[in-house]
CSV table of C-alpha atoms and ligand atoms in Angstrom, one decimal:
chain,number,residue,atom,x,y,z
A,146,MET,CA,14.9,-71.1,2.8
A,147,GLN,CA,12.1,-68.6,2.6
A,148,LEU,CA,9.4,-68.9,5.2
A,149,THR,CA,6.4,-67.7,3.1
A,150,HIS,CA,3.7,-70.4,3.1
A,151,LYS,CA,6.0,-72.8,5.0
A,152,VAL,CA,4.6,-74.7,8.0
A,153,VAL,CA,6.6,-73.5,11.0
A,154,TRP,CA,6.1,-75.0,14.5
A,155,ILE,CA,7.4,-73.0,17.4
A,156,THR,CA,7.5,-74.3,21.0
A,157,GLY,CA,7.6,-71.8,23.9
A,158,ALA,CA,5.7,-69.4,21.7
A,159,THR,CA,3.9,-67.7,24.6
A,160,SER,CA,6.8,-65.4,25.7
A,161,GLY,CA,10.2,-63.9,24.9
A,162,ILE,CA,12.1,-65.3,21.9
A,163,GLY,CA,9.3,-67.7,21.0
A,164,GLU,CA,6.7,-65.0,20.9
A,165,ALA,CA,9.1,-62.8,18.9
A,166,MET,CA,9.7,-65.7,16.5
A,167,PHE,CA,5.9,-66.0,16.1
A,168,LYS,CA,5.6,-62.3,15.1
A,169,ALA,CA,8.6,-62.6,12.7
A,170,CYS,CA,7.0,-65.7,11.1
A,171,CYS,CA,3.7,-63.8,10.8
A,172,ASP,CA,5.6,-61.1,9.0
A,173,GLU,CA,7.0,-63.8,6.7
A,174,LYS,CA,3.4,-65.1,6.1
A,175,ALA,CA,4.2,-68.6,7.3
A,176,ARG,CA,1.6,-71.2,8.3
A,177,LEU,CA,2.0,-71.4,12.1
A,178,ILE,CA,1.8,-74.0,14.8
A,179,ILE,CA,2.4,-72.7,18.3
A,180,SER,CA,3.0,-74.4,21.6
A,181,GLY,CA,3.6,-73.7,25.3
A,182,ARG,CA,1.7,-74.4,28.5
A,183,ASN,CA,-0.2,-71.1,28.6
A,184,ALA,CA,-3.2,-72.0,26.4
A,185,ASP,CA,-4.9,-68.6,26.9
A,186,LYS,CA,-1.9,-66.8,25.6
A,187,LEU,CA,-1.6,-69.2,22.7
A,188,ARG,CA,-5.2,-68.5,21.7
A,189,LEU,CA,-4.5,-64.7,21.9
A,190,LEU,CA,-1.6,-65.2,19.5
A,191,GLN,CA,-3.8,-67.4,17.3
A,192,THR,CA,-6.4,-64.6,17.1
A,193,GLU,CA,-3.6,-62.1,16.2
A,194,ALA,CA,-2.4,-64.3,13.4
A,195,ARG,CA,-5.9,-65.0,12.1
A,196,THR,CA,-6.7,-61.3,12.1
A,197,LYS,CA,-3.8,-61.0,9.6
A,198,GLY,CA,-5.4,-63.7,7.5
A,199,LEU,CA,-2.8,-66.3,8.6
A,200,GLU,CA,-3.3,-70.0,9.5
A,201,CYS,CA,-2.3,-70.7,13.1
A,202,ALA,CA,-2.9,-73.9,15.1
A,203,VAL,CA,-2.5,-74.1,18.8
A,204,PHE,CA,-1.1,-77.1,20.6
A,205,PRO,CA,-0.6,-76.5,24.4
A,206,PHE,CA,1.5,-79.1,26.2
A,207,GLU,CA,4.0,-79.5,29.0
A,208,LEU,CA,7.5,-80.3,27.7
A,209,THR,CA,8.1,-82.7,30.6
A,210,ASP,CA,5.1,-84.8,29.7
A,211,PRO,CA,5.9,-87.5,27.1
A,212,GLU,CA,2.3,-88.5,26.6
A,213,GLY,CA,1.1,-85.0,26.1
A,214,ILE,CA,3.9,-84.5,23.5
A,215,ALA,CA,3.1,-87.7,21.7
A,216,LYS,CA,-0.6,-86.8,21.5
A,217,SER,CA,0.1,-83.3,20.2
A,218,CYS,CA,2.6,-84.6,17.6
A,219,GLN,CA,0.1,-87.2,16.4
A,220,GLU,CA,-2.6,-84.5,16.0
A,221,VAL,CA,-0.2,-82.0,14.3
A,222,LEU,CA,0.8,-84.8,11.8
A,223,ARG,CA,-2.9,-85.5,11.2
A,224,GLN,CA,-3.8,-81.8,10.6
A,225,PHE,CA,-0.7,-80.8,8.6
A,226,ASP,CA,0.6,-82.6,5.6
A,227,ARG,CA,4.1,-81.3,6.2
A,228,ILE,CA,6.3,-79.5,8.8
A,229,ASP,CA,8.9,-77.4,7.1
A,230,VAL,CA,10.5,-75.8,10.2
A,231,LEU,CA,10.4,-76.9,13.8
A,232,VAL,CA,11.7,-74.3,16.3
A,233,HIS,CA,12.7,-75.9,19.6
A,234,ASN,CA,12.6,-72.8,21.7
A,235,GLY,CA,10.6,-73.8,24.9
A,236,GLY,CA,12.9,-73.9,27.9
A,237,VAL,CA,13.6,-72.9,31.5
A,238,SER,CA,16.7,-71.6,33.2
A,239,GLN,CA,18.2,-72.1,36.7
A,240,ARG,CA,19.4,-70.0,39.6
A,241,ALA,CA,20.7,-72.6,42.0
A,242,LEU,CA,24.0,-73.9,43.1
A,243,ALA,CA,24.8,-77.5,42.0
A,244,THR,CA,25.4,-78.4,45.6
A,245,GLU,CA,22.0,-77.1,46.7
A,246,ALA,CA,19.8,-78.1,43.8
A,247,PRO,CA,18.1,-81.5,44.4
A,248,ILE,CA,18.5,-84.1,41.6
A,249,ALA,CA,14.7,-83.7,40.9
A,250,LEU,CA,15.5,-80.1,39.7
A,251,ASP,CA,18.3,-81.3,37.4
A,252,ARG,CA,16.0,-83.9,36.0
A,253,HIS,CA,13.2,-81.4,35.5
A,254,ILE,CA,15.4,-79.0,33.6
A,255,MET,CA,16.8,-81.8,31.4
A,256,GLU,CA,13.3,-83.1,30.7
A,257,THR,CA,12.1,-79.6,29.8
A,258,ASN,CA,15.0,-78.3,27.8
A,259,PHE,CA,16.4,-81.6,26.3
A,260,PHE,CA,14.1,-84.6,26.3
A,261,GLY,CA,11.1,-82.5,25.3
A,262,ALA,CA,12.9,-81.3,22.1
A,263,VAL,CA,14.2,-84.8,21.4
A,264,ALA,CA,10.8,-86.4,21.8
A,265,ILE,CA,9.1,-83.9,19.4
A,266,THR,CA,12.0,-84.3,16.9
A,267,LYS,CA,11.7,-88.1,16.9
A,268,ALA,CA,7.9,-87.9,16.2
A,269,ILE,CA,8.2,-85.4,13.4
A,270,LEU,CA,11.4,-86.4,11.6
A,271,PRO,CA,9.8,-89.3,9.6
A,272,ARG,CA,7.4,-86.8,8.1
A,273,MET,CA,10.2,-84.3,7.3
A,274,VAL,CA,12.1,-87.2,5.6
A,275,ALA,CA,9.0,-88.3,3.6
A,276,GLN,CA,8.3,-84.8,2.4
A,277,GLY,CA,11.9,-84.4,1.1
A,278,GLY,CA,13.5,-82.4,3.9
A,279,GLY,CA,13.0,-79.8,6.6
A,280,LYS,CA,14.8,-77.7,9.2
A,281,LEU,CA,15.2,-78.0,12.9
A,282,VAL,CA,16.0,-74.7,14.7
A,283,VAL,CA,17.3,-75.4,18.2
A,284,ILE,CA,17.5,-72.5,20.6
A,285,SER,CA,20.5,-73.5,22.7
A,286,SER,CA,22.6,-70.9,24.5
A,287,ILE,CA,26.1,-69.6,24.9
A,288,VAL,CA,26.1,-71.8,28.0
A,289,GLY,CA,25.7,-74.7,25.6
A,290,LYS,CA,29.4,-74.0,24.9
A,291,PHE,CA,30.7,-73.4,28.5
A,292,GLY,CA,29.6,-73.8,32.1
A,293,PHE,CA,28.4,-70.9,34.3
A,294,PRO,CA,27.7,-70.6,38.0
A,295,LEU,CA,24.1,-71.2,39.2
A,296,ARG,CA,23.3,-72.9,35.9
A,297,SER,CA,24.8,-76.4,36.2
A,298,ALA,CA,21.7,-78.3,34.9
A,299,TYR,CA,20.7,-75.6,32.5
A,300,ALA,CA,24.2,-75.5,31.0
A,301,ALA,CA,24.1,-79.4,30.9
A,302,SER,CA,20.8,-79.4,29.1
A,303,LYS,CA,22.1,-76.9,26.4
A,304,HIS,CA,25.3,-78.9,26.0
A,305,ALA,CA,23.1,-82.0,25.5
A,306,LEU,CA,21.1,-80.2,22.8
A,307,GLN,CA,24.3,-79.3,21.1
A,308,GLY,CA,25.6,-82.9,21.1
A,309,PHE,CA,22.3,-84.4,20.0
A,310,PHE,CA,21.5,-82.0,17.2
A,311,ASP,CA,25.1,-81.8,15.9
A,312,SER,CA,25.0,-85.6,15.6
A,313,LEU,CA,21.6,-85.5,14.0
A,314,ARG,CA,22.7,-82.9,11.5
A,315,ALA,CA,25.5,-85.2,10.3
A,316,GLU,CA,23.1,-88.2,10.1
A,317,MET,CA,20.4,-86.3,8.2
A,318,VAL,CA,22.4,-84.7,5.4
A,319,ARG,CA,21.2,-87.1,2.7
A,320,GLU,CA,17.6,-86.7,3.8
A,321,ASN,CA,17.9,-82.9,3.3
A,322,VAL,CA,17.0,-82.2,7.0
A,323,SER,CA,19.2,-79.4,8.3
A,324,VAL,CA,19.9,-78.1,11.8
A,325,LEU,CA,20.4,-74.5,12.8
A,326,MET,CA,21.8,-74.2,16.4
A,327,VAL,CA,21.1,-70.8,17.9
A,328,CYS,CA,23.3,-69.8,20.8
A,329,PRO,CA,21.9,-66.6,22.4
A,330,GLY,CA,23.7,-64.6,25.0
A,331,LYS,CA,21.6,-62.2,27.0
A,332,ILE,CA,18.3,-61.5,25.5
A,333,ALA,CA,15.7,-59.2,27.2
A,334,THR,CA,13.0,-61.7,28.1
A,335,ASN,CA,11.5,-63.2,31.3
A,336,ILE,CA,14.1,-66.1,31.3
A,337,SER,CA,15.7,-65.1,34.6
A,338,LYS,CA,12.4,-64.3,36.3
A,339,ASN,CA,11.1,-67.8,35.2
A,340,ALA,CA,14.4,-69.5,36.2
A,341,LEU,CA,14.0,-72.2,38.8
A,342,THR,CA,15.6,-71.9,42.3
A,343,LYS,CA,16.7,-74.8,44.5
A,344,ASP,CA,13.2,-75.4,45.8
A,345,GLY,CA,11.7,-75.4,42.3
A,346,THR,CA,10.0,-72.0,42.6
A,347,ALA,CA,10.6,-69.2,40.1
A,348,TYR,CA,13.6,-66.8,40.8
A,349,ASN,CA,11.3,-63.9,40.0
A,350,ILE,CA,14.1,-61.4,39.5
A,351,SER,CA,15.1,-59.9,36.2
A,352,ASP,CA,18.9,-60.0,36.0
A,353,LYS,CA,20.5,-56.7,35.0
A,354,GLY,CA,22.3,-58.4,32.2
A,355,HIS,CA,19.0,-59.6,30.7
A,356,ILE,CA,17.2,-56.3,31.1
A,357,ASN,CA,20.0,-54.6,29.2
A,358,GLY,CA,20.3,-57.4,26.7
A,359,MET,CA,19.3,-57.6,23.0
A,360,THR,CA,15.6,-57.3,22.4
A,361,ALA,CA,13.7,-60.6,21.6
A,362,ASP,CA,12.5,-59.0,18.3
A,363,ARG,CA,16.0,-58.3,17.1
A,364,CYS,CA,17.0,-61.8,18.1
A,365,ALA,CA,14.1,-63.3,16.1
A,366,GLN,CA,15.1,-61.2,13.1
A,367,ILE,CA,18.6,-62.6,13.2
A,368,ILE,CA,17.3,-66.1,13.6
A,369,VAL,CA,14.9,-65.7,10.5
A,370,LYS,CA,17.9,-64.3,8.5
A,371,ALA,CA,20.0,-67.4,9.5
A,372,ILE,CA,17.2,-69.7,8.4
A,373,ARG,CA,17.1,-68.0,5.1
A,374,LYS,CA,20.8,-68.2,4.7
A,375,GLU,CA,20.9,-71.9,5.7
A,376,LYS,CA,23.4,-71.3,8.6
A,377,LYS,CA,24.3,-74.2,10.8
A,378,GLU,CA,25.1,-72.3,14.0
A,379,ILE,CA,24.8,-68.7,15.1
A,380,PHE,CA,25.7,-66.7,18.2
A,381,VAL,CA,23.3,-63.9,19.1
A,382,GLY,CA,23.7,-61.2,21.7
A,383,GLY,CA,26.2,-58.6,22.9
A,384,LYS,CA,29.7,-58.7,24.4
A,385,GLU,CA,28.9,-61.8,26.4
A,386,VAL,CA,29.1,-63.8,23.2
A,387,LEU,CA,32.9,-63.2,23.3
A,388,MET,CA,33.1,-65.7,26.2
A,389,VAL,CA,32.6,-68.5,23.7
A,390,TYR,CA,35.8,-67.4,21.9
A,391,ILE,CA,37.7,-66.7,25.1
A,392,LYS,CA,36.9,-70.3,26.3
A,393,ARG,CA,38.0,-71.7,22.9
A,394,PHE,CA,41.2,-69.7,22.4
A,395,ILE,CA,42.4,-68.5,25.9
A,396,PRO,CA,40.9,-71.2,28.2
A,397,GLY,CA,43.1,-70.1,31.2
A,398,LEU,CA,41.6,-66.6,31.0
A,399,PHE,CA,38.1,-68.0,30.6
A,400,PHE,CA,38.4,-70.1,33.8
A,401,LYS,CA,39.6,-67.1,35.8
A,402,ILE,CA,36.8,-64.9,34.6
A,403,VAL,CA,34.0,-67.4,35.1
A,404,SER,CA,35.2,-68.2,38.7
A,405,LYS,CA,35.0,-64.5,39.7
A,406,VAL,CA,32.0,-63.4,37.6
A,407,ASN,CA,28.7,-62.1,39.2
A,408,PRO,CA,26.4,-64.8,37.8
A,409,THR,CA,23.1,-62.8,38.0
B,769,NAP,N1,16.7,-64.9,27.2
B,769,NAP,C1,18.0,-65.2,27.1
B,769,NAP,O1,18.9,-64.5,27.5
B,769,NAP,C2,18.3,-66.6,26.6
B,769,NAP,C3,19.7,-66.9,26.4
B,769,NAP,C4,20.0,-68.1,25.9
B,769,NAP,C5,19.1,-69.1,25.6
B,769,NAP,N2,17.8,-68.8,25.8
B,769,NAP,C6,16.8,-69.8,25.4
B,769,NAP,O2,15.7,-69.2,24.7
B,769,NAP,C7,14.6,-70.0,24.9
B,769,NAP,C8,13.4,-69.1,25.1
B,769,NAP,O3,13.6,-68.4,26.4
B,769,NAP,P1,13.1,-66.9,26.6
B,769,NAP,O4,14.3,-66.2,26.9
B,769,NAP,O5,12.2,-66.5,25.6
B,769,NAP,O6,12.4,-67.1,28.0
B,769,NAP,P2,10.9,-67.0,28.5
B,769,NAP,O7,10.3,-65.7,28.2
B,769,NAP,O8,10.9,-67.5,29.9
B,769,NAP,O9,10.1,-68.1,27.5
B,769,NAP,C9,10.2,-69.5,27.8
B,769,NAP,C10,9.2,-70.2,26.9
B,769,NAP,O10,9.3,-71.6,27.2
B,769,NAP,C11,8.0,-72.2,27.5
B,769,NAP,N3,8.2,-73.2,28.5
B,769,NAP,C12,8.9,-73.1,29.7
B,769,NAP,N4,8.8,-74.2,30.4
B,769,NAP,C13,8.0,-75.1,29.7
B,769,NAP,C14,7.5,-76.3,29.9
B,769,NAP,N5,7.8,-77.0,31.0
B,769,NAP,N6,6.6,-76.9,29.0
B,769,NAP,C15,6.3,-76.2,27.9
B,769,NAP,N7,6.8,-75.0,27.6
B,769,NAP,C16,7.6,-74.4,28.5
B,769,NAP,C17,7.3,-71.0,28.1
B,769,NAP,O11,5.9,-71.2,27.8
B,769,NAP,P3,4.7,-71.4,28.9
B,769,NAP,O12,5.1,-70.7,30.2
B,769,NAP,O13,3.5,-71.1,28.3
B,769,NAP,O14,4.8,-72.9,29.1
B,769,NAP,C18,7.8,-69.8,27.3
B,769,NAP,O15,7.0,-69.6,26.1
B,769,NAP,C19,14.8,-71.0,26.0
B,769,NAP,O16,15.2,-72.3,25.5
B,769,NAP,C20,16.1,-70.4,26.7
B,769,NAP,O17,16.9,-71.4,27.3
B,769,NAP,C21,17.4,-67.5,26.3
């Protein structure tokens, strides 16, 4: 699939991988819809796109707010005759032990990372089917494939995305709606700074692993290439991606490593 003149909706476009996807899609001359909570930042990006002569609509909403999501989806469907690509990127990480995190934090992370994406998908899918097909790009994580200390609810939310969208992919083959699961490792964004601690406040520290991780721009280039090549699942990052294969093929070694690892 080529992105030129395609309608691409990106959630979590205000920062990190989402912002890099916005830029990559501008380079591809896509028609853009961008979302996140930070309306001011979204408008700055809109101006940037319009300066380049590109169409860009802004829909700010909170992923934990089903009514806000429903209203935005209705308005998107009213303004756009089609949605070719929906990039479920908005999300929040965690830096709290499972024993210390209150259940409200687990629910918040699941609402943000999982139910938000599911709600948008259910609202938009009928249009994708009616228009003859489309693509759902889901930014999961390598911790959608294994558990990791301090990230119990985050890893659960990414496993949930994997289960939901792998099932949906199988259901939607005849409708020509495809799913690309993206499993990043460590990408240099504010993900660890914005991660939630046990009291619900931001961790506010950039983990060393993320500072030294792959750039968000490189990650976005790889995602765009995978969209073009109709890939179903990709792993993006550095050596940390090997953990997926260690878990799959040498699980004993994986469990030893993950119990001793420095999780920040
Ligand atoms: N960076 C990594 O190493 C890494 C690794 C694996 C997976 N990922 C995944 O990649 C995606 C993007 O993360 P990132 O690394 O780019 O982190 P980031 O810089 O913190 O960006 C997160 C984005 O999600 C949006 N967001 C967060 N909470 C939201 C909420 N409640 N409602 C609406 N939007 C919300 C933020 O926008 P607002 O603040 O404007 O709401 C922001 O645009 C996430 O799904 C993350 O889990 C990242």
